[in-house]
Structure formats: C-alpha cells, structure tokens
Coordinates of C-alpha atoms in Angstrom, one line a residue:
Chain A
M295 CA 17.8 -22.3 -63.2
D296 CA 17.6 -24.1 -66.3
D297 CA 13.7 -24.6 -65.8
A298 CA 12.0 -21.6 -65.0
D299 CA 8.5 -22.1 -63.7
L300 CA 5.7 -19.8 -63.3
A301 CA 3.8 -21.8 -61.0
G302 CA 5.3 -20.8 -57.9
P303 CA 5.3 -17.1 -58.9
M304 CA 1.6 -17.3 -59.9
L305 CA 1.1 -18.7 -56.3
F306 CA 2.7 -16.4 -54.6
C307 CA 1.0 -13.5 -56.3
F308 CA -2.3 -15.0 -55.4
C309 CA -1.5 -15.6 -52.2
F310 CA -0.5 -11.9 -51.7
G311 CA -3.7 -10.6 -52.9
M312 CA -5.5 -13.0 -50.9
F313 CA -3.8 -11.8 -48.2
L314 CA -4.2 -8.3 -48.6
L315 CA -8.0 -8.7 -49.6
L316 CA -8.2 -10.2 -45.8
S317 CA -6.4 -7.2 -44.3
G318 CA -8.9 -4.7 -46.2
K319 CA -7.1 -4.0 -49.2
P320 CA -8.6 -5.6 -52.1
Q321 CA -5.6 -4.2 -54.7
F322 CA -5.5 -7.2 -57.4
G323 CA -5.6 -5.0 -60.5
Y324 CA -2.5 -2.8 -58.7
I325 CA -0.4 -6.1 -57.8
Y326 CA -1.0 -7.2 -61.4
G327 CA 0.2 -3.9 -63.2
V328 CA 3.3 -3.6 -60.8
A329 CA 4.2 -6.8 -61.3
L330 CA 3.7 -6.5 -65.3
L331 CA 5.6 -3.4 -65.8
G332 CA 8.2 -4.4 -63.5
D333 CA 8.8 -7.4 -64.6
L334 CA 9.4 -5.6 -68.5
S335 CA 11.2 -3.1 -66.8
I336 CA 13.8 -5.7 -64.8
Y337 CA 14.0 -7.8 -68.1
F338 CA 15.2 -4.6 -70.1
L339 CA 17.7 -3.6 -67.7
L340 CA 19.2 -6.6 -67.4
N341 CA 19.3 -7.2 -71.0
L342 CA 21.1 -4.4 -71.0
M343 CA 23.3 -4.6 -68.1
S344 CA 24.5 -8.5 -68.4
P345 CA 27.1 -10.0 -70.8
T346 CA 24.8 -12.4 -71.7
G347 CA 21.0 -12.3 -72.3
I348 CA 18.4 -13.5 -70.2
D349 CA 14.8 -14.6 -70.9
A350 CA 11.8 -12.8 -69.6
Y351 CA 10.4 -15.8 -68.0
R352 CA 13.4 -16.6 -65.8
V353 CA 13.2 -12.8 -64.8
S354 CA 9.5 -13.5 -64.1
S355 CA 10.5 -16.4 -62.2
V356 CA 13.0 -15.3 -59.8
L357 CA 11.0 -12.2 -59.5
G358 CA 8.0 -14.2 -58.2
Y359 CA 9.8 -16.7 -56.3
C360 CA 11.8 -13.6 -54.1
L361 CA 8.5 -12.3 -53.7
L362 CA 8.0 -14.7 -50.4
P363 CA 9.4 -12.1 -47.6
L364 CA 7.0 -9.7 -49.3
V365 CA 3.6 -12.4 -49.0
L366 CA 4.7 -13.1 -45.5
T367 CA 4.6 -9.1 -44.6
S368 CA 1.2 -8.9 -45.9
L369 CA 0.3 -12.3 -44.0
A370 CA 1.1 -10.2 -40.9
S371 CA -0.6 -7.4 -42.2
I372 CA -3.8 -9.2 -41.4
A373 CA -3.6 -9.0 -37.9
L374 CA -1.6 -6.1 -37.4
N375 CA -1.6 -2.2 -39.0
L376 CA 1.6 -1.6 -40.9
D377 CA 1.0 2.1 -40.9
T378 CA 3.1 2.0 -37.6
L379 CA 6.9 1.8 -36.7
I380 CA 7.2 -1.8 -36.2
G381 CA 5.4 -2.0 -39.7
Y382 CA 7.8 0.0 -41.2
I383 CA 10.6 -1.6 -40.1
L384 CA 9.3 -5.3 -41.0
S385 CA 8.6 -4.1 -44.3
I386 CA 11.9 -2.2 -44.8
T387 CA 13.6 -5.7 -43.9
S388 CA 11.4 -7.6 -46.0
I389 CA 11.9 -5.3 -49.3
F390 CA 15.6 -5.6 -48.4
W391 CA 15.7 -9.2 -48.1
C392 CA 13.8 -9.9 -51.1
A393 CA 16.1 -7.5 -53.1
Y394 CA 19.2 -9.3 -51.7
S395 CA 17.9 -13.0 -52.8
S396 CA 16.9 -11.8 -56.1
S397 CA 19.7 -9.7 -57.0
G398 CA 22.0 -13.0 -56.0
I399 CA 19.9 -15.0 -58.3
F400 CA 20.5 -12.7 -60.8
V401 CA 24.0 -12.1 -60.5
S402 CA 24.8 -15.6 -60.2
V403 CA 22.7 -16.5 -63.1
L404 CA 24.0 -14.0 -65.8
Q405 CA 27.5 -13.8 -64.1
M406 CA 27.8 -10.0 -62.8
Q407 CA 29.3 -10.7 -59.5
N408 CA 30.5 -6.9 -59.9
Q409 CA 26.9 -5.7 -60.6
R410 CA 25.3 -6.6 -57.7
Y411 CA 24.1 -3.9 -56.2
L412 CA 23.5 -2.1 -59.6
V413 CA 21.3 -4.7 -60.2
A414 CA 19.7 -4.7 -56.5
Y415 CA 18.8 -1.0 -56.3
P416 CA 16.4 -1.1 -59.1
V417 CA 15.1 -4.6 -58.1
M418 CA 15.0 -3.3 -54.5
L419 CA 12.4 -0.5 -55.8
F420 CA 10.2 -3.1 -57.6
Y421 CA 9.5 -4.4 -54.2
A422 CA 9.1 -1.5 -52.4
S423 CA 5.9 -0.7 -54.9
F424 CA 4.8 -4.0 -53.6
A425 CA 5.8 -3.3 -50.2
L426 CA 3.8 0.1 -50.3
L427 CA 0.5 -1.7 -51.3
T428 CA 0.9 -3.5 -48.0
V429 CA 1.5 -1.0 -45.9
F430 CA -0.8 2.0 -47.0
Q431 CA -4.3 1.9 -47.1
H432 CA -5.8 2.7 -50.5
R433 CA -7.6 6.2 -49.0
G434 CA -7.9 8.5 -51.9
E435 CA -10.6 8.3 -54.7
S436 CA -9.7 6.7 -57.8
A437 CA -11.1 8.3 -61.0
Y438 CA -13.8 5.5 -61.5
H439 CA -15.5 6.8 -58.2
K440 CA -15.1 10.5 -59.0
F441 CA -16.6 9.8 -62.1
F442 CA -19.9 7.6 -61.0
R443 CA -20.9 9.3 -57.7
Chain U
M149 CA 82.5 -0.2 -62.0
E150 CA 83.6 -3.6 -63.4
E151 CA 83.7 -5.4 -60.5
S152 CA 80.8 -7.0 -59.4
Y153 CA 79.5 -6.6 -55.6
T154 CA 77.9 -9.8 -55.3
N155 CA 80.7 -12.0 -54.3
L156 CA 81.7 -10.2 -51.5
P157 CA 82.8 -12.6 -48.7
T158 CA 80.1 -12.1 -46.2
S159 CA 77.1 -12.8 -48.7
H160 CA 76.8 -16.1 -46.7
L161 CA 75.6 -14.5 -43.8
L162 CA 72.0 -14.5 -43.0
G163 CA 70.1 -11.5 -43.7
S164 CA 72.6 -9.8 -46.4
V165 CA 71.1 -8.4 -49.1
P166 CA 72.4 -9.5 -52.3
A167 CA 73.6 -6.1 -54.1
V168 CA 71.7 -5.1 -57.0
V169 CA 74.0 -5.8 -60.5
D170 CA 73.5 -3.0 -62.4
D171 CA 74.7 -4.4 -66.0
G172 CA 72.8 -2.1 -68.2
K173 CA 69.9 -4.4 -69.4
S174 CA 67.5 -3.7 -66.9
S175 CA 65.0 -0.6 -68.0
P176 CA 65.7 2.6 -66.1
R177 CA 62.7 2.5 -64.7
Y178 CA 59.8 0.4 -63.6
E179 CA 57.1 0.3 -65.7
A180 CA 53.7 -0.4 -63.7
P181 CA 51.2 -3.2 -65.1
E182 CA 48.9 -0.9 -67.2
A183 CA 47.9 1.4 -64.3
N184 CA 45.7 3.7 -66.6
M185 CA 44.1 6.4 -64.9
Q186 CA 41.4 7.0 -67.4
T187 CA 40.0 3.5 -67.3
F188 CA 39.0 2.5 -64.1
P189 CA 39.2 -0.6 -62.9
P190 CA 42.2 -1.2 -65.4
N191 CA 41.1 -3.7 -67.7
N192 CA 43.4 -4.7 -70.3
G193 CA 42.7 -7.5 -72.4
G194 CA 43.9 -10.6 -70.2
D195 CA 42.1 -9.2 -67.2
R196 CA 39.1 -10.9 -68.3
G197 CA 39.3 -14.1 -66.5
R198 CA 40.5 -12.9 -63.5
G199 CA 37.8 -11.3 -61.3
Y200 CA 36.6 -8.2 -63.2
Q201 CA 33.8 -9.2 -65.7
S202 CA 33.8 -6.2 -68.0
L203 CA 32.6 -6.7 -71.2
A204 CA 34.8 -7.1 -74.6
G205 CA 37.4 -4.4 -73.2
P206 CA 35.8 -1.2 -74.4
S207 CA 39.1 0.4 -74.1
E208 CA 40.7 -1.4 -77.1
T209 CA 37.7 -1.6 -79.7
F210 CA 37.6 2.7 -78.5
E211 CA 38.2 4.2 -82.0
Q212 CA 35.5 1.8 -83.7
Q213 CA 33.2 1.8 -81.3
P214 CA 30.7 4.0 -82.1
A215 CA 30.2 2.5 -85.6
S216 CA 30.4 -1.0 -85.0
N217 CA 28.4 -1.6 -82.5
W218 CA 25.3 0.4 -83.3
R219 CA 22.7 -1.8 -84.4
G220 CA 20.2 0.8 -84.8
V221 CA 17.8 2.4 -82.5
F222 CA 15.4 -0.4 -81.5
S223 CA 17.5 -3.3 -80.9
I224 CA 18.7 -3.4 -77.5
S225 CA 21.9 -4.8 -78.1
S226 CA 23.4 -1.8 -79.4
Y227 CA 22.9 0.1 -75.8
T228 CA 24.4 -2.4 -73.8
Q229 CA 27.7 -0.7 -74.6
Y230 CA 26.8 2.2 -72.3
F231 CA 25.8 -0.4 -69.6
N232 CA 29.1 -1.8 -68.8
V233 CA 29.8 -0.9 -65.2
D234 CA 30.5 -2.1 -61.7
T235 CA 29.4 -1.2 -57.9
D236 CA 32.7 0.1 -57.6
V237 CA 33.0 2.1 -61.0
V238 CA 29.5 3.7 -60.2
L239 CA 30.5 4.5 -56.7
N240 CA 33.5 6.0 -57.9
R241 CA 31.9 8.5 -60.2
L242 CA 29.2 9.2 -57.9
L243 CA 31.9 10.2 -55.3
G244 CA 33.7 12.1 -57.9
S245 CA 30.7 14.4 -58.4
F246 CA 30.6 15.8 -55.2
F247 CA 33.7 17.6 -55.7
P248 CA 33.2 20.7 -57.3
T249 CA 36.8 21.5 -58.4
G250 CA 39.0 19.0 -60.5
G251 CA 37.6 18.9 -64.0
D252 CA 38.7 15.3 -64.5
F253 CA 35.3 13.3 -64.7
F254 CA 35.6 13.3 -68.3
S255 CA 38.9 11.6 -68.2
K256 CA 37.4 9.3 -66.1
I257 CA 34.3 8.0 -68.3
D258 CA 36.4 8.4 -71.6
A259 CA 36.9 4.9 -72.1
N260 CA 33.3 3.7 -70.4
P261 CA 30.4 6.2 -70.7
D262 CA 27.8 4.6 -68.8
L263 CA 24.1 5.8 -69.2
Y264 CA 23.0 3.4 -65.9
G265 CA 24.2 6.5 -63.4
P266 CA 22.2 9.2 -65.2
I267 CA 18.7 7.1 -65.5
W268 CA 18.6 5.8 -62.1
I269 CA 20.3 9.4 -60.3
S270 CA 17.7 11.2 -62.4
T271 CA 14.9 8.7 -61.2
T272 CA 15.8 8.5 -57.6
L273 CA 15.9 12.3 -57.6
I274 CA 12.1 12.4 -58.8
F275 CA 11.1 10.3 -55.9
V276 CA 13.2 11.9 -53.2
I277 CA 12.2 15.2 -54.5
A278 CA 8.4 14.9 -54.8
A279 CA 8.8 12.9 -50.9
F280 CA 10.9 15.2 -49.4
G281 CA 8.8 18.3 -50.8
N282 CA 5.6 17.0 -49.4
C283 CA 7.4 16.2 -46.2
A284 CA 8.7 20.2 -46.0
T285 CA 5.4 21.3 -46.2
Y286 CA 3.7 19.2 -43.6
L287 CA 6.5 20.2 -41.6
M288 CA 6.1 24.0 -42.4
E289 CA 2.2 23.5 -41.7
K290 CA 3.1 21.9 -38.2
N291 CA 5.3 24.9 -37.4
S292 CA 2.8 27.3 -38.3
D293 CA -0.9 27.7 -37.7
M294 CA -3.2 24.7 -37.7
S295 CA -6.0 25.9 -39.5
T296 CA -5.5 24.5 -43.0
S297 CA -4.9 20.6 -43.4
W298 CA -2.3 19.4 -45.0
S299 CA -2.8 16.9 -47.9
F300 CA -0.2 15.2 -50.1
D301 CA 0.1 17.1 -53.1
V302 CA 0.9 14.6 -56.1
G303 CA 1.6 17.2 -58.3
Y304 CA 4.8 17.2 -57.3
V305 CA 5.4 14.0 -59.1
N306 CA 4.3 15.3 -61.7
L307 CA 6.1 18.6 -61.6
A308 CA 9.5 16.7 -60.5
V309 CA 9.2 14.1 -63.6
W310 CA 9.0 16.9 -66.1
S311 CA 11.6 19.7 -64.6
I312 CA 14.2 16.6 -63.7
Y313 CA 13.8 14.3 -67.1
G314 CA 13.8 17.1 -69.1
Y315 CA 16.6 18.8 -67.9
A316 CA 18.5 15.9 -67.9
L317 CA 17.4 14.9 -71.4
V318 CA 17.3 18.5 -73.2
V319 CA 20.3 20.3 -71.6
P320 CA 23.2 18.0 -72.4
L321 CA 21.7 17.5 -75.9
G322 CA 21.6 21.1 -76.1
F323 CA 25.5 22.0 -75.3
Y324 CA 26.1 19.2 -77.4
F325 CA 24.6 20.8 -80.4
L326 CA 26.1 24.3 -79.9
L327 CA 29.7 22.4 -79.1
K328 CA 29.2 20.9 -82.6
Y329 CA 28.7 23.9 -84.2
L330 CA 31.3 26.0 -82.6
E331 CA 33.8 22.8 -84.2
S332 CA 34.6 21.3 -80.8
N333 CA 34.4 17.7 -80.6
P334 CA 32.3 16.6 -77.8
S335 CA 30.7 13.1 -76.8
L336 CA 27.1 13.3 -76.6
I337 CA 26.8 10.2 -74.4
G338 CA 29.7 11.7 -72.3
F339 CA 27.5 14.6 -71.6
W340 CA 25.0 13.0 -70.7
C341 CA 26.6 11.1 -68.3
M342 CA 28.2 14.4 -66.8
W343 CA 25.2 16.1 -66.3
G344 CA 23.5 13.1 -64.8
Y345 CA 26.1 12.6 -62.1
S346 CA 26.0 16.3 -61.5
L347 CA 22.6 15.6 -60.3
F348 CA 23.3 13.3 -57.6
I349 CA 24.6 15.7 -54.9
F350 CA 20.8 17.3 -54.9
I351 CA 19.5 13.7 -53.3
P352 CA 21.2 14.3 -50.0
S353 CA 20.9 18.1 -49.7
S354 CA 16.9 17.3 -50.0
L355 CA 17.2 15.2 -47.3
L356 CA 18.9 18.3 -45.3
L357 CA 16.3 21.0 -46.6
L358 CA 13.8 19.5 -44.4
I359 CA 14.9 21.8 -41.8
P360 CA 12.1 24.2 -41.5
L361 CA 14.1 26.9 -41.3
E362 CA 13.8 29.3 -44.3
A363 CA 17.4 30.7 -43.7
L364 CA 18.9 27.5 -43.4
R365 CA 17.3 26.0 -46.8
W366 CA 18.5 29.1 -48.6
I367 CA 22.0 28.5 -47.5
I368 CA 21.8 24.8 -48.0
I369 CA 20.5 25.3 -51.9
L370 CA 22.6 28.0 -52.7
L371 CA 25.9 25.9 -51.4
V372 CA 24.9 22.8 -53.0
G373 CA 23.6 24.7 -56.1
G374 CA 27.0 26.4 -56.2
A375 CA 28.9 23.2 -56.1
S376 CA 27.0 21.5 -58.6
A377 CA 27.5 24.2 -61.0
C378 CA 30.9 24.4 -60.4
F379 CA 31.4 20.6 -61.2
V380 CA 29.5 21.2 -64.1
A381 CA 31.5 24.2 -65.1
S382 CA 34.8 22.6 -64.4
N383 CA 34.3 19.8 -66.7
L384 CA 32.8 21.7 -69.5
R385 CA 35.9 23.7 -69.2
S386 CA 38.3 20.9 -69.7
C387 CA 36.3 19.1 -72.2
T388 CA 36.2 22.3 -74.5
G389 CA 39.5 23.4 -73.6
G390 CA 39.8 26.9 -75.5
S391 CA 39.1 30.2 -73.9
D392 CA 36.8 31.6 -76.3
L393 CA 33.9 29.2 -75.0
T394 CA 33.9 30.7 -71.7
I395 CA 30.5 31.7 -72.2
V396 CA 29.2 28.2 -73.0
V397 CA 30.9 27.2 -69.5
V398 CA 29.2 30.3 -67.9
A399 CA 26.0 29.5 -69.2
A400 CA 26.0 25.9 -68.3
F401 CA 26.8 27.3 -64.5
L402 CA 23.6 29.7 -64.8
L403 CA 21.9 26.8 -66.1
Q404 CA 22.7 24.7 -63.1
M405 CA 22.3 27.2 -60.4
A406 CA 18.8 27.8 -62.0
L407 CA 17.5 24.2 -61.1
A408 CA 18.7 24.5 -58.0
I409 CA 16.6 27.4 -57.0
F410 CA 14.2 25.9 -58.8
F411 CA 14.0 22.8 -56.7
K412 CA 14.0 25.4 -53.5
V413 CA 11.3 27.8 -54.8
W414 CA 8.9 24.8 -56.2
F415 CA 9.6 22.0 -54.1
F416 CA 10.7 23.6 -50.7
P417 CA 8.6 26.8 -50.3

C-alpha cells in the first residue's frame, strides 16, 4: 500500500453517482458529503486506534476501492427496485462485503490484527449510509423546495 | 527422608513415573506467569511479539501515564492511549456490563480504560432507539385504528442525540467532580468508560421493546433499567468503598432508572 492513488476511488464514486442517477436518484451532493465526512471520521479513528499513524490519502484510497460491491448494487438498482426483501438482502450483503474487505486491508496495513472487528464496525456504518442512498428514494422535501415553493 | 526414590529397582519399567525429589530448592507453589486478572489480555512486557499487539505496555507506565502521554487537548496522540483495546477486550467488557452484580468492572478496566466503547455504544444506541422507536409507533398505529397516517418522525434522532450524548458526557463528569470534592480518588476516564458500557444493555432491550404490548414494555424496561442501574451502583460502590457515600450510589441508581423510564416514555409510548 505504498502507492495510494485516488483515481480508482474517484472513478468508483462517479460510477456510483451515475448509476444512482440512472435509477432515478440524483444524489451527487449526498455522495460527496458522506464520502468527505466519512473519510475524515475514519481517518481520525484509525489514527486513534493504530500503533502507527496513517495519512488521509491512503484512507480515502482504501475506502474508495472497497466501495466496489456497493457500486455493483447501485447497478442492480437501475433494473430492480431495491426497496424489497431481495433488495435489502442484497444491500446488506454488499455492506458486509465492503466492510470485510476494507477492514482487512486496514488491519494488515496498520498491524492491528486483534482489532479487526473494532475497525470493521465504524466502516460498516460508513458503507451503510451509502447503501441507504442506494435503497431508498429521496421522497421528502428538502429545505430548498420548502423555501422556494 | 534422606533416601531418594529415584533409584527404585523398577524405575526402568515402561510407564513408571519417576518420583519427585523434594530437596527444598523448588518453590512451594507454582506461580502462574503474570496471570493478572486486572489486565486482560495479560500483557507483561515480553508479550509484544507473540500475538497481542498492545501498545507500549500500559500496565508498567500506569503511574506516570496521565502526565507523560498528554500532549495537549488538540493533539490526537494524547488520546491514543485510550483506544488501546482489542476485539476480545471490548467483547469481554460488553459482556461484563450485562451482569448487574459483581462490581468488578473498575478492576477490569483499571489498567486500560478505553473510550472506544462509550463512543460507539452511545452512537449505536442513538440510531437504534430512534429507528426502533419509529418502528414501535408504526406498530401501535397498525394495531389501533387506521385513521391517522404514520410518518417517520426524525425528531426522535434529535432527541436521542441530545439525551444520550448528554447523559453519557455530563453524568460521569458530575460524579467525578462530586467524588473529588468528597475526597475520594476517582478517575474521569474510568467513569466515562463505565457509564458508557452501562448503556450497552439498552441496545438489545430496545429490540424487545418493539412488542406492542404496553404491560410487557413496562416490565421489560423496568427489568433492564434495574439491571443497568444495579451495574452502575455496584461498580460505583466498589470504586468509592466508603459507607458514607451511599447517597451518591443511590443517586446514580436513580439517575439510570430515570434514563430507562425516559426512553420508554418518549420513544416507545
């Protein structure tokens, strides 16, 4: 993990946004916000918990690459409606897959073998918020619409 | 007994066990290798390479730990000492919070109090209570008439954040200052840790509180609140130790019961 590139993560996030757009949920702003805040939080947490530190680019790189199962789920959301039982099972499986792979990479990079599940839980919450964007329609009114209606 | 039993004529036979020669040099009892019940996993200094990756042996630097590792409020490295926990340590503390009697939580966390548990337990509790509280109101609506339509009340999240983070931050702080004033010797991180872990039992109980039977909900919340309050009270009593501080222990018990009743009344009406 010496070379941490952000090209792959950027591509994955862009594909994620495009697939959500194609399925009727244009949520680029939410994706950007959640990704930024989540990266910062996981960066703080990993620096608190690991014996050595880690820098923010590597954190974003790992988190972005491990987003791939959720990108595939959003691809599935174009064709199917994920607000059903099958959709829930599919998105929960992809959350666990993302959290499993990214916690594995973090734990092996930072030598935190006995803290794997402690790292996996916050990362799972991070990916769960992405999965919420995939599964549920944005049905409510935003403050913008309320003000300018 | 001067003669030893190692030269018996049958010692060459298969399966004969050579006798133990007691010449007074061996120690009278077997000393287990640093099986200190206070630190879990037992980490003497030489353990570092053998599997447990605990950071810099906090048990041996415990006396000077508050002074030497603190590099100011705004430096992350001064907080890393409170996150030195492994998965099995956290699981052990979580399971220990289920037992209301015992009072040994402070001895468990004495060498290595952690802030990971309280932070994530309170965060999880907030989302779990808000989500299940909304599920519970939905179930009650379904049970009763269908005239009013149900909508997800996001105000539950707001209320849960203020109440749970506020309780978990302010109450241990208050007890810390109170006990310091009363000449006891508390540790603030230990208090935050203990109160944070005491909230863990509310997470599975809020799953049980979904059952839309009013009497059953009250029974569940009183049992769970009682268990959590007993946990807090017995640990506080074992920490303070004095008998003239009973009023403090009773106050902690009542506060935890009040929190449990607050959860029931506001989130699962």
